[in-house]
């Protein structure tokens, strides 16, 4: 016979299981709904990120194009500045003696030397970079020195050299700085300070090895990777102390390796000609001696260096 109590118990157990099952199903549905909400939110965020990524990509491409254009403009405007103190950094005698042709050849040799040097420093550097050359000198004093030392005894030789130098290339100038002692220094210093601050100036090649005065100009820029010192005559003492802090080189085909030494004969060392014996007739014909001016009688002696003394 059916036991009702047992049936009720079993029914309650089964109902409890069904309730648990329903509860589990409800919890699962609730979790699925939460996951769907999270998924929808994630999809929305992903769409936003995609839009941002597209926007940033577009901006990046535009910035890249702008940077490339800027780099092209910078490359077109970039230059190397070659600064030469013509009083202490003298061109090879053969170039000076060749006058106009020598001036043109000096520019060609100097530009080639600079080009080779830049390639040596960085083979990947822009080969079409402009080369600006500026030489400052006391032309009057320098011309006299060349004449006195018999390097260029013919008047106008240096002037012809300068004319050829200036005519060879539009970016190359040989400038008469004036007769003052520091005229070349002042001009060169001002141009150096201008170029070193110019973002388009890739390098300053400084050619004034024999003048200590430039140590004060170069000192604040020691360790700069944009400055090279060119040695012609040996570095002056203070310049020699600075040289290890910069890149150094030499252009032997262009510049002398020694200073010009002007030697002048002292009148006090010249033996005067012996006076021949005179007879009465010759004594009558002899005119009174011309009085000697102070400038004629002043002896010029010793050894005088070119360069700064020419100023």
PDB file of C-alpha atoms in Angstrom:
ATOM      1  CA  UNK A   1       0.000   0.000   0.000  1.00  0.00           C
ATOM      2  CA  UNK A   2       1.296   3.514  -0.900  1.00  0.00           C
ATOM      3  CA  UNK A   3       2.937   5.318   1.991  1.00  0.00           C
ATOM      4  CA  UNK A   4       1.733   8.911   1.767  1.00  0.00           C
ATOM      5  CA  UNK A   5       4.311  10.183   4.173  1.00  0.00           C
ATOM      6  CA  UNK A   6       7.068   8.746   2.085  1.00  0.00           C
ATOM      7  CA  UNK A   7       5.575  10.253  -1.045  1.00  0.00           C
ATOM      8  CA  UNK A   8       5.360  13.660   0.589  1.00  0.00           C
ATOM      9  CA  UNK A   9       8.959  13.432   1.724  1.00  0.00           C
ATOM     10  CA  UNK A  10      10.132  12.461  -1.686  1.00  0.00           C
ATOM     11  CA  UNK A  11       8.027  15.243  -3.233  1.00  0.00           C
ATOM     12  CA  UNK A  12       9.569  17.809  -0.915  1.00  0.00           C
ATOM     13  CA  UNK A  13      13.043  16.547  -1.777  1.00  0.00           C
ATOM     14  CA  UNK A  14      12.270  16.737  -5.471  1.00  0.00           C
ATOM     15  CA  UNK A  15      10.763  20.220  -5.083  1.00  0.00           C
ATOM     16  CA  UNK A  16      13.871  21.333  -3.225  1.00  0.00           C
ATOM     17  CA  UNK A  17      16.031  20.075  -6.079  1.00  0.00           C
ATOM     18  CA  UNK A  18      13.797  21.820  -8.603  1.00  0.00           C
ATOM     19  CA  UNK A  19      14.004  25.031  -6.613  1.00  0.00           C
ATOM     20  CA  UNK A  20      17.791  24.768  -6.550  1.00  0.00           C
ATOM     21  CA  UNK A  21      17.811  24.120 -10.279  1.00  0.00           C
ATOM     22  CA  UNK A  22      15.605  27.125 -10.932  1.00  0.00           C
ATOM     23  CA  UNK A  23      17.782  29.249  -8.723  1.00  0.00           C
ATOM     24  CA  UNK A  24      20.918  28.123 -10.544  1.00  0.00           C
ATOM     25  CA  UNK A  25      19.275  28.847 -13.896  1.00  0.00           C
ATOM     26  CA  UNK A  26      18.201  32.296 -12.719  1.00  0.00           C
ATOM     27  CA  UNK A  27      21.734  33.021 -11.506  1.00  0.00           C
ATOM     28  CA  UNK A  28      23.138  31.838 -14.844  1.00  0.00           C
ATOM     29  CA  UNK A  29      20.736  34.056 -16.772  1.00  0.00           C
ATOM     30  CA  UNK A  30      21.649  36.976 -14.527  1.00  0.00           C
ATOM     31  CA  UNK A  31      25.364  36.383 -15.098  1.00  0.00           C
ATOM     32  CA  UNK A  32      24.824  36.055 -18.847  1.00  0.00           C
ATOM     33  CA  UNK A  33      23.003  39.374 -18.857  1.00  0.00           C
ATOM     34  CA  UNK A  34      25.885  41.008 -16.983  1.00  0.00           C
ATOM     35  CA  UNK A  35      28.355  39.492 -19.407  1.00  0.00           C
ATOM     36  CA  UNK A  36      26.305  40.730 -22.339  1.00  0.00           C
ATOM     37  CA  UNK A  37      26.298  44.225 -20.869  1.00  0.00           C
ATOM     38  CA  UNK A  38      30.069  44.045 -20.356  1.00  0.00           C
ATOM     39  CA  UNK A  39      30.492  42.743 -23.900  1.00  0.00           C
ATOM     40  CA  UNK A  40      28.367  45.538 -25.320  1.00  0.00           C
ATOM     41  CA  UNK A  41      30.364  48.062 -23.330  1.00  0.00           C
ATOM     42  CA  UNK A  42      33.608  46.489 -24.517  1.00  0.00           C
ATOM     43  CA  UNK A  43      32.389  46.662 -28.129  1.00  0.00           C
ATOM     44  CA  UNK A  44      31.526  50.327 -27.673  1.00  0.00           C
ATOM     45  CA  UNK A  45      34.942  51.022 -26.154  1.00  0.00           C
ATOM     46  CA  UNK A  46      36.595  49.075 -28.964  1.00  0.00           C
ATOM     47  CA  UNK A  47      34.751  51.175 -31.525  1.00  0.00           C
ATOM     48  CA  UNK A  48      35.916  54.305 -29.717  1.00  0.00           C
ATOM     49  CA  UNK A  49      39.489  53.020 -29.662  1.00  0.00           C
ATOM     50  CA  UNK A  50      39.283  52.222 -33.353  1.00  0.00           C
ATOM     51  CA  UNK A  51      38.110  55.749 -34.059  1.00  0.00           C
ATOM     52  CA  UNK A  52      40.899  57.154 -31.886  1.00  0.00           C
ATOM     53  CA  UNK A  53      43.435  54.872 -33.564  1.00  0.00           C
ATOM     54  CA  UNK A  54      42.286  56.017 -36.991  1.00  0.00           C
ATOM     55  CA  UNK A  55      42.431  59.637 -35.888  1.00  0.00           C
ATOM     56  CA  UNK A  56      45.916  59.235 -34.405  1.00  0.00           C
ATOM     57  CA  UNK A  57      47.085  57.332 -37.460  1.00  0.00           C
ATOM     58  CA  UNK A  58      45.845  60.104 -39.706  1.00  0.00           C
ATOM     59  CA  UNK A  59      47.490  62.701 -37.476  1.00  0.00           C
ATOM     60  CA  UNK A  60      50.684  60.652 -37.366  1.00  0.00           C
ATOM     61  CA  UNK A  61      50.778  60.454 -41.161  1.00  0.00           C
ATOM     62  CA  UNK A  62      50.233  64.192 -41.426  1.00  0.00           C
ATOM     63  CA  UNK A  63      52.912  64.858 -38.805  1.00  0.00           C
ATOM     64  CA  UNK A  64      55.276  62.509 -40.617  1.00  0.00           C
ATOM     65  CA  UNK A  65      54.688  64.331 -43.889  1.00  0.00           C
ATOM     66  CA  UNK A  66      55.189  67.675 -42.150  1.00  0.00           C
ATOM     67  CA  UNK A  67      58.407  66.416 -40.542  1.00  0.00           C
ATOM     68  CA  UNK A  68      59.700  65.100 -43.847  1.00  0.00           C
ATOM     69  CA  UNK A  69      58.925  68.435 -45.468  1.00  0.00           C
ATOM     70  CA  UNK A  70      60.639  70.237 -42.603  1.00  0.00           C
ATOM     71  CA  UNK A  71      63.665  67.966 -42.920  1.00  0.00           C
ATOM     72  CA  UNK A  72      63.787  68.609 -46.654  1.00  0.00           C
ATOM     73  CA  UNK A  73      63.599  72.336 -46.043  1.00  0.00           C
ATOM     74  CA  UNK A  74      66.252  72.023 -43.334  1.00  0.00           C
ATOM     75  CA  UNK A  75      68.466  70.039 -45.687  1.00  0.00           C
ATOM     76  CA  UNK A  76      68.069  72.694 -48.370  1.00  0.00           C
ATOM     77  CA  UNK A  77      68.940  75.455 -45.905  1.00  0.00           C
ATOM     78  CA  UNK A  78      71.670  73.611 -43.995  1.00  0.00           C
ATOM     79  CA  UNK A  79      75.258  74.683 -44.492  1.00  0.00           C
ATOM     80  CA  UNK A  80      78.797  74.295 -43.236  1.00  0.00           C
ATOM     81  CA  UNK A  81      80.588  77.495 -42.261  1.00  0.00           C
ATOM     82  CA  UNK A  82      84.318  77.731 -42.986  1.00  0.00           C
ATOM     83  CA  UNK A  83      85.865  80.697 -41.170  1.00  0.00           C
ATOM     84  CA  UNK A  84      89.432  81.722 -42.018  1.00  0.00           C
ATOM     85  CA  UNK A  85      91.643  84.348 -40.404  1.00  0.00           C
ATOM     86  CA  UNK A  86      93.655  85.292 -43.465  1.00  0.00           C
ATOM     87  CA  UNK A  87      96.257  87.151 -41.403  1.00  0.00           C
ATOM     88  CA  UNK A  88      97.497  84.107 -39.492  1.00  0.00           C
ATOM     89  CA  UNK A  89      96.190  81.285 -41.705  1.00  0.00           C
ATOM     90  CA  UNK A  90      97.905  81.923 -45.022  1.00  0.00           C
ATOM     91  CA  UNK A  91      97.153  80.174 -48.285  1.00  0.00           C
ATOM     92  CA  UNK A  92      99.925  78.235 -49.977  1.00  0.00           C
ATOM     93  CA  UNK A  93     102.464  80.515 -51.655  1.00  0.00           C
ATOM     94  CA  UNK A  94     101.899  78.917 -55.062  1.00  0.00           C
ATOM     95  CA  UNK A  95      98.217  79.835 -54.914  1.00  0.00           C
ATOM     96  CA  UNK A  96      98.955  83.458 -54.010  1.00  0.00           C
ATOM     97  CA  UNK A  97     101.610  83.711 -56.711  1.00  0.00           C
ATOM     98  CA  UNK A  98      99.125  82.500 -59.330  1.00  0.00           C
ATOM     99  CA  UNK A  99      96.987  85.575 -58.749  1.00  0.00           C
ATOM    100  CA  UNK A 100      93.460  85.363 -60.144  1.00  0.00           C
ATOM    101  CA  UNK A 101      93.777  81.696 -61.151  1.00  0.00           C
ATOM    102  CA  UNK A 102      95.263  80.903 -57.758  1.00  0.00           C
ATOM    103  CA  UNK A 103      92.280  82.453 -56.023  1.00  0.00           C
ATOM    104  CA  UNK A 104      89.886  80.297 -58.002  1.00  0.00           C
ATOM    105  CA  UNK A 105      91.958  77.189 -57.365  1.00  0.00           C
ATOM    106  CA  UNK A 106      92.134  77.990 -53.650  1.00  0.00           C
ATOM    107  CA  UNK A 107      88.327  77.922 -53.464  1.00  0.00           C
ATOM    108  CA  UNK A 108      88.181  74.663 -55.393  1.00  0.00           C
ATOM    109  CA  UNK A 109      90.800  72.991 -53.197  1.00  0.00           C
ATOM    110  CA  UNK A 110      89.270  74.266 -49.973  1.00  0.00           C
ATOM    111  CA  UNK A 111      85.757  73.145 -50.903  1.00  0.00           C
ATOM    112  CA  UNK A 112      87.079  69.719 -51.907  1.00  0.00           C
ATOM    113  CA  UNK A 113      89.045  69.405 -48.655  1.00  0.00           C
ATOM    114  CA  UNK A 114      85.944  70.311 -46.638  1.00  0.00           C
ATOM    115  CA  UNK A 115      83.801  67.856 -48.608  1.00  0.00           C
ATOM    116  CA  UNK A 116      86.291  65.014 -48.025  1.00  0.00           C
ATOM    117  CA  UNK A 117      86.572  65.879 -44.344  1.00  0.00           C
ATOM    118  CA  UNK A 118      82.798  65.880 -43.838  1.00  0.00           C
ATOM    119  CA  UNK A 119      82.521  62.496 -45.554  1.00  0.00           C
ATOM    120  CA  UNK A 120      85.260  61.201 -43.271  1.00  0.00           C
ATOM    121  CA  UNK A 121      83.281  62.375 -40.236  1.00  0.00           C
ATOM    122  CA  UNK A 122      79.951  60.989 -41.443  1.00  0.00           C
ATOM    123  CA  UNK A 123      79.653  58.974 -44.673  1.00  0.00           C
ATOM    124  CA  UNK A 124      75.843  59.275 -44.409  1.00  0.00           C
ATOM    125  CA  UNK A 125      75.882  63.081 -44.274  1.00  0.00           C
ATOM    126  CA  UNK A 126      74.089  65.121 -46.915  1.00  0.00           C
ATOM    127  CA  UNK A 127      76.596  65.392 -49.795  1.00  0.00           C
ATOM    128  CA  UNK A 128      74.866  68.477 -51.187  1.00  0.00           C
ATOM    129  CA  UNK A 129      75.219  70.601 -48.071  1.00  0.00           C
ATOM    130  CA  UNK A 130      76.162  74.198 -48.851  1.00  0.00           C
ATOM    131  CA  UNK A 131      79.676  75.306 -47.975  1.00  0.00           C
ATOM    132  CA  UNK A 132      80.020  78.961 -46.956  1.00  0.00           C
ATOM    133  CA  UNK A 133      83.603  80.230 -46.832  1.00  0.00           C
ATOM    134  CA  UNK A 134      84.517  83.577 -45.315  1.00  0.00           C
ATOM    135  CA  UNK A 135      88.110  84.832 -45.141  1.00  0.00           C
ATOM    136  CA  UNK A 136      88.909  88.023 -43.216  1.00  0.00           C
ATOM    137  CA  UNK A 137      92.279  89.740 -43.461  1.00  0.00           C
ATOM    138  CA  UNK A 138      94.072  93.061 -43.330  1.00  0.00           C
ATOM    139  CA  UNK A 139      94.623  93.069 -47.076  1.00  0.00           C
ATOM    140  CA  UNK A 140      96.913  96.108 -47.099  1.00  0.00           C
ATOM    141  CA  UNK A 141      99.197  94.713 -44.420  1.00  0.00           C
ATOM    142  CA  UNK A 142      99.115  91.218 -45.896  1.00  0.00           C
ATOM    143  CA  UNK A 143      99.972  92.497 -49.369  1.00  0.00           C
ATOM    144  CA  UNK A 144     102.958  94.373 -47.937  1.00  0.00           C
ATOM    145  CA  UNK A 145     104.124  91.246 -46.136  1.00  0.00           C
ATOM    146  CA  UNK A 146     103.941  89.189 -49.326  1.00  0.00           C
ATOM    147  CA  UNK A 147     105.875  91.910 -51.136  1.00  0.00           C
ATOM    148  CA  UNK A 148     108.541  92.250 -48.431  1.00  0.00           C
ATOM    149  CA  UNK A 149     109.110  88.485 -48.271  1.00  0.00           C
ATOM    150  CA  UNK A 150     109.306  88.250 -52.064  1.00  0.00           C
ATOM    151  CA  UNK A 151     106.447  85.729 -52.094  1.00  0.00           C
ATOM    152  CA  UNK A 152     104.445  88.088 -54.291  1.00  0.00           C
ATOM    153  CA  UNK A 153     106.800  90.924 -55.260  1.00  0.00           C
ATOM    154  CA  UNK A 154     104.614  92.115 -58.137  1.00  0.00           C
ATOM    155  CA  UNK A 155     102.101  94.731 -57.046  1.00  0.00           C
ATOM    156  CA  UNK A 156      98.482  93.615 -57.297  1.00  0.00           C
ATOM    157  CA  UNK A 157      99.178  89.887 -56.998  1.00  0.00           C
ATOM    158  CA  UNK A 158      97.227  89.459 -53.759  1.00  0.00           C
ATOM    159  CA  UNK A 159      94.417  91.652 -55.026  1.00  0.00           C
ATOM    160  CA  UNK A 160      94.147  89.470 -58.155  1.00  0.00           C
ATOM    161  CA  UNK A 161      94.102  86.362 -55.948  1.00  0.00           C
ATOM    162  CA  UNK A 162      91.260  87.835 -53.891  1.00  0.00           C
ATOM    163  CA  UNK A 163      89.318  88.743 -57.014  1.00  0.00           C
ATOM    164  CA  UNK A 164      89.621  85.187 -58.327  1.00  0.00           C
ATOM    165  CA  UNK A 165      88.642  83.831 -54.918  1.00  0.00           C
ATOM    166  CA  UNK A 166      85.496  85.943 -54.786  1.00  0.00           C
ATOM    167  CA  UNK A 167      84.519  85.214 -58.389  1.00  0.00           C
ATOM    168  CA  UNK A 168      84.821  81.425 -58.128  1.00  0.00           C
ATOM    169  CA  UNK A 169      81.752  80.780 -55.975  1.00  0.00           C
ATOM    170  CA  UNK A 170      78.867  82.894 -54.739  1.00  0.00           C
ATOM    171  CA  UNK A 171      79.201  81.567 -51.187  1.00  0.00           C
ATOM    172  CA  UNK A 172      82.940  82.199 -50.912  1.00  0.00           C
ATOM    173  CA  UNK A 173      84.228  85.623 -49.868  1.00  0.00           C
ATOM    174  CA  UNK A 174      87.658  87.055 -49.124  1.00  0.00           C
ATOM    175  CA  UNK A 175      86.967  90.259 -47.188  1.00  0.00           C
ATOM    176  CA  UNK A 176      89.270  93.149 -46.315  1.00  0.00           C
ATOM    177  CA  UNK A 177      88.611  93.572 -42.585  1.00  0.00           C
ATOM    178  CA  UNK A 178      90.513  96.864 -42.330  1.00  0.00           C
ATOM    179  CA  UNK A 179      93.833  98.069 -40.959  1.00  0.00           C
ATOM    180  CA  UNK A 180      93.129  97.686 -37.235  1.00  0.00           C
ATOM    181  CA  UNK A 181      95.061  95.053 -35.321  1.00  0.00           C
ATOM    182  CA  UNK A 182      91.951  93.168 -34.200  1.00  0.00           C
ATOM    183  CA  UNK A 183      89.732  93.829 -37.222  1.00  0.00           C
ATOM    184  CA  UNK A 184      89.816  90.261 -38.512  1.00  0.00           C
ATOM    185  CA  UNK A 185      89.321  88.892 -34.996  1.00  0.00           C
ATOM    186  CA  UNK A 186      86.218  90.984 -34.405  1.00  0.00           C
ATOM    187  CA  UNK A 187      84.653  90.025 -37.738  1.00  0.00           C
ATOM    188  CA  UNK A 188      85.447  86.340 -37.370  1.00  0.00           C
ATOM    189  CA  UNK A 189      84.238  86.239 -33.771  1.00  0.00           C
ATOM    190  CA  UNK A 190      80.900  87.836 -34.678  1.00  0.00           C
ATOM    191  CA  UNK A 191      80.312  85.452 -37.571  1.00  0.00           C
ATOM    192  CA  UNK A 192      81.256  82.448 -35.425  1.00  0.00           C
ATOM    193  CA  UNK A 193      78.779  83.420 -32.703  1.00  0.00           C
ATOM    194  CA  UNK A 194      76.071  83.861 -35.329  1.00  0.00           C
ATOM    195  CA  UNK A 195      76.719  80.534 -37.046  1.00  0.00           C
ATOM    196  CA  UNK A 196      77.009  78.445 -33.888  1.00  0.00           C
ATOM    197  CA  UNK A 197      73.501  79.581 -32.872  1.00  0.00           C
ATOM    198  CA  UNK A 198      72.028  78.914 -36.317  1.00  0.00           C
ATOM    199  CA  UNK A 199      70.122  75.607 -36.332  1.00  0.00           C
ATOM    200  CA  UNK A 200      70.846  75.262 -40.054  1.00  0.00           C
ATOM    201  CA  UNK A 201      74.619  75.374 -39.494  1.00  0.00           C
ATOM    202  CA  UNK A 202      75.739  71.759 -39.322  1.00  0.00           C
ATOM    203  CA  UNK A 203      79.363  72.536 -38.528  1.00  0.00           C
ATOM    204  CA  UNK A 204      81.794  75.425 -38.106  1.00  0.00           C
ATOM    205  CA  UNK A 205      85.247  74.716 -39.516  1.00  0.00           C
ATOM    206  CA  UNK A 206      87.514  77.229 -37.805  1.00  0.00           C
ATOM    207  CA  UNK A 207      90.805  78.093 -39.511  1.00  0.00           C
ATOM    208  CA  UNK A 208      92.911  80.290 -37.224  1.00  0.00           C
ATOM    209  CA  UNK A 209      95.323  77.955 -35.494  1.00  0.00           C
ATOM    210  CA  UNK A 210      98.137  80.425 -34.801  1.00  0.00           C
ATOM    211  CA  UNK A 211      96.161  83.074 -32.899  1.00  0.00           C
ATOM    212  CA  UNK A 212      95.729  82.683 -29.133  1.00  0.00           C
ATOM    213  CA  UNK A 213      92.983  85.311 -29.145  1.00  0.00           C
ATOM    214  CA  UNK A 214      90.415  82.851 -30.447  1.00  0.00           C
ATOM    215  CA  UNK A 215      90.798  80.624 -27.391  1.00  0.00           C
ATOM    216  CA  UNK A 216      88.426  82.944 -25.509  1.00  0.00           C
ATOM    217  CA  UNK A 217      85.899  82.621 -28.337  1.00  0.00           C
ATOM    218  CA  UNK A 218      86.070  78.840 -28.564  1.00  0.00           C
ATOM    219  CA  UNK A 219      86.458  78.092 -24.854  1.00  0.00           C
ATOM    220  CA  UNK A 220      82.758  78.296 -23.919  1.00  0.00           C
ATOM    221  CA  UNK A 221      81.951  75.830 -26.714  1.00  0.00           C
ATOM    222  CA  UNK A 222      84.435  73.107 -25.792  1.00  0.00           C
ATOM    223  CA  UNK A 223      83.134  69.575 -26.301  1.00  0.00           C
ATOM    224  CA  UNK A 224      80.824  70.840 -29.047  1.00  0.00           C
ATOM    225  CA  UNK A 225      80.373  68.268 -31.789  1.00  0.00           C
ATOM    226  CA  UNK A 226      79.699  70.998 -34.351  1.00  0.00           C
ATOM    227  CA  UNK A 227      83.131  72.668 -34.300  1.00  0.00           C
ATOM    228  CA  UNK A 228      86.310  71.568 -36.058  1.00  0.00           C
ATOM    229  CA  UNK A 229      89.696  73.263 -35.780  1.00  0.00           C
ATOM    230  CA  UNK A 230      91.982  73.332 -38.802  1.00  0.00           C
ATOM    231  CA  UNK A 231      95.711  73.440 -38.132  1.00  0.00           C
ATOM    232  CA  UNK A 232      97.898  75.276 -40.607  1.00  0.00           C
ATOM    233  CA  UNK A 233     100.788  76.753 -38.646  1.00  0.00           C
ATOM    234  CA  UNK A 234     101.162  74.970 -35.313  1.00  0.00           C
ATOM    235  CA  UNK A 235      98.454  75.708 -32.769  1.00  0.00           C
ATOM    236  CA  UNK A 236      99.304  78.663 -30.544  1.00  0.00           C
ATOM    237  CA  UNK A 237      99.719  77.723 -26.876  1.00  0.00           C
ATOM    238  CA  UNK A 238      96.161  78.439 -25.728  1.00  0.00           C
ATOM    239  CA  UNK A 239      94.684  77.001 -28.902  1.00  0.00           C
ATOM    240  CA  UNK A 240      96.791  73.878 -28.397  1.00  0.00           C
ATOM    241  CA  UNK A 241      95.292  73.472 -24.920  1.00  0.00           C
ATOM    242  CA  UNK A 242      91.795  73.668 -26.413  1.00  0.00           C
ATOM    243  CA  UNK A 243      92.428  71.450 -29.435  1.00  0.00           C
ATOM    244  CA  UNK A 244      91.802  68.101 -27.624  1.00  0.00           C
ATOM    245  CA  UNK A 245      88.249  69.243 -26.880  1.00  0.00           C
ATOM    246  CA  UNK A 246      87.373  69.629 -30.574  1.00  0.00           C
ATOM    247  CA  UNK A 247      87.639  67.664 -33.775  1.00  0.00           C
ATOM    248  CA  UNK A 248      90.843  68.727 -35.566  1.00  0.00           C
ATOM    249  CA  UNK A 249      92.148  68.367 -39.090  1.00  0.00           C
ATOM    250  CA  UNK A 250      94.468  70.040 -41.594  1.00  0.00           C
ATOM    251  CA  UNK A 251      94.224  71.026 -45.248  1.00  0.00           C
ATOM    252  CA  UNK A 252      97.869  70.951 -46.400  1.00  0.00           C
ATOM    253  CA  UNK A 253      97.030  71.548 -50.058  1.00  0.00           C
ATOM    254  CA  UNK A 254      95.336  74.806 -49.133  1.00  0.00           C
ATOM    255  CA  UNK A 255      97.138  76.399 -46.180  1.00  0.00           C
ATOM    256  CA  UNK A 256     100.778  76.919 -45.268  1.00  0.00           C
ATOM    257  CA  UNK A 257     102.057  74.841 -42.360  1.00  0.00           C
ATOM    258  CA  UNK A 258     104.279  77.692 -41.132  1.00  0.00           C
ATOM    259  CA  UNK A 259     103.881  81.383 -40.498  1.00  0.00           C
ATOM    260  CA  UNK A 260     105.284  83.877 -42.955  1.00  0.00           C
ATOM    261  CA  UNK A 261     108.481  85.360 -41.534  1.00  0.00           C
ATOM    262  CA  UNK A 262     109.355  88.780 -42.889  1.00  0.00           C
ATOM    263  CA  UNK A 263     113.118  89.370 -42.758  1.00  0.00           C
ATOM    264  CA  UNK A 264     114.358  92.884 -43.321  1.00  0.00           C
ATOM    265  CA  UNK A 265     117.963  93.915 -43.598  1.00  0.00           C
ATOM    266  CA  UNK A 266     119.140  96.379 -40.938  1.00  0.00           C
ATOM    267  CA  UNK A 267     120.741  99.460 -42.452  1.00  0.00           C
ATOM    268  CA  UNK A 268     123.194  99.460 -39.556  1.00  0.00           C
ATOM    269  CA  UNK A 269     124.619  96.171 -40.835  1.00  0.00           C
ATOM    270  CA  UNK A 270     125.158  97.445 -44.372  1.00  0.00           C
ATOM    271  CA  UNK A 271     128.727  98.470 -45.184  1.00  0.00           C
ATOM    272  CA  UNK A 272     128.644 101.879 -46.867  1.00  0.00           C
ATOM    273  CA  UNK A 273     130.412 102.157 -50.224  1.00  0.00           C
ATOM    274  CA  UNK A 274     133.976 103.429 -50.053  1.00  0.00           C
ATOM    275  CA  UNK A 275     134.331 107.059 -51.180  1.00  0.00           C
ATOM    276  CA  UNK A 276     136.668 107.260 -54.174  1.00  0.00           C
ATOM    277  CA  UNK A 277     139.518 109.805 -54.047  1.00  0.00           C
ATOM    278  CA  UNK A 278     138.505 113.082 -55.632  1.00  0.00           C
ATOM    279  CA  UNK A 279     140.592 115.499 -57.657  1.00  0.00           C
ATOM    280  CA  UNK A 280     139.808 119.164 -57.981  1.00  0.00           C
ATOM    281  CA  UNK A 281     137.619 118.738 -61.075  1.00  0.00           C
ATOM    282  CA  UNK A 282     135.534 116.048 -59.535  1.00  0.00           C
ATOM    283  CA  UNK A 283     135.224 118.059 -56.331  1.00  0.00           C
ATOM    284  CA  UNK A 284     133.848 120.993 -58.273  1.00  0.00           C
ATOM    285  CA  UNK A 285     131.300 118.802 -60.082  1.00  0.00           C
ATOM    286  CA  UNK A 286     130.146 117.104 -56.913  1.00  0.00           C
ATOM    287  CA  UNK A 287     126.801 118.490 -55.672  1.00  0.00           C
ATOM    288  CA  UNK A 288     126.201 119.067 -51.961  1.00  0.00           C
ATOM    289  CA  UNK A 289     124.904 115.955 -50.222  1.00  0.00           C
ATOM    290  CA  UNK A 290     121.087 115.698 -49.731  1.00  0.00           C
ATOM    291  CA  UNK A 291     120.029 115.980 -46.107  1.00  0.00           C
ATOM    292  CA  UNK A 292     118.660 112.676 -44.818  1.00  0.00           C
ATOM    293  CA  UNK A 293     115.176 112.699 -43.335  1.00  0.00           C
ATOM    294  CA  UNK A 294     114.369 111.093 -40.063  1.00  0.00           C
ATOM    295  CA  UNK A 295     112.376 108.393 -41.809  1.00  0.00           C
ATOM    296  CA  UNK A 296     115.271 107.580 -44.166  1.00  0.00           C
ATOM    297  CA  UNK A 297     117.794 107.349 -41.366  1.00  0.00           C
ATOM    298  CA  UNK A 298     115.721 105.139 -39.043  1.00  0.00           C
ATOM    299  CA  UNK A 299     117.116 101.611 -39.199  1.00  0.00           C
ATOM    300  CA  UNK A 300     114.726  98.676 -39.682  1.00  0.00           C
ATOM    301  CA  UNK A 301     116.042  95.577 -38.068  1.00  0.00           C
ATOM    302  CA  UNK A 302     115.043  92.262 -36.603  1.00  0.00           C
ATOM    303  CA  UNK A 303     112.566  89.579 -37.617  1.00  0.00           C
ATOM    304  CA  UNK A 304     108.905  90.415 -37.944  1.00  0.00           C
ATOM    305  CA  UNK A 305     106.120  87.843 -38.088  1.00  0.00           C
ATOM    306  CA  UNK A 306     103.250  88.124 -40.492  1.00  0.00           C
ATOM    307  CA  UNK A 307      99.726  87.687 -39.340  1.00  0.00           C
ATOM    308  CA  UNK A 308      98.738  89.867 -36.454  1.00  0.00           C
ATOM    309  CA  UNK A 309     101.664  92.289 -37.114  1.00  0.00           C
ATOM    310  CA  UNK A 310     100.221  92.917 -40.547  1.00  0.00           C
ATOM    311  CA  UNK A 311      97.217  94.477 -38.898  1.00  0.00           C
TER     312      UNK A 311
END
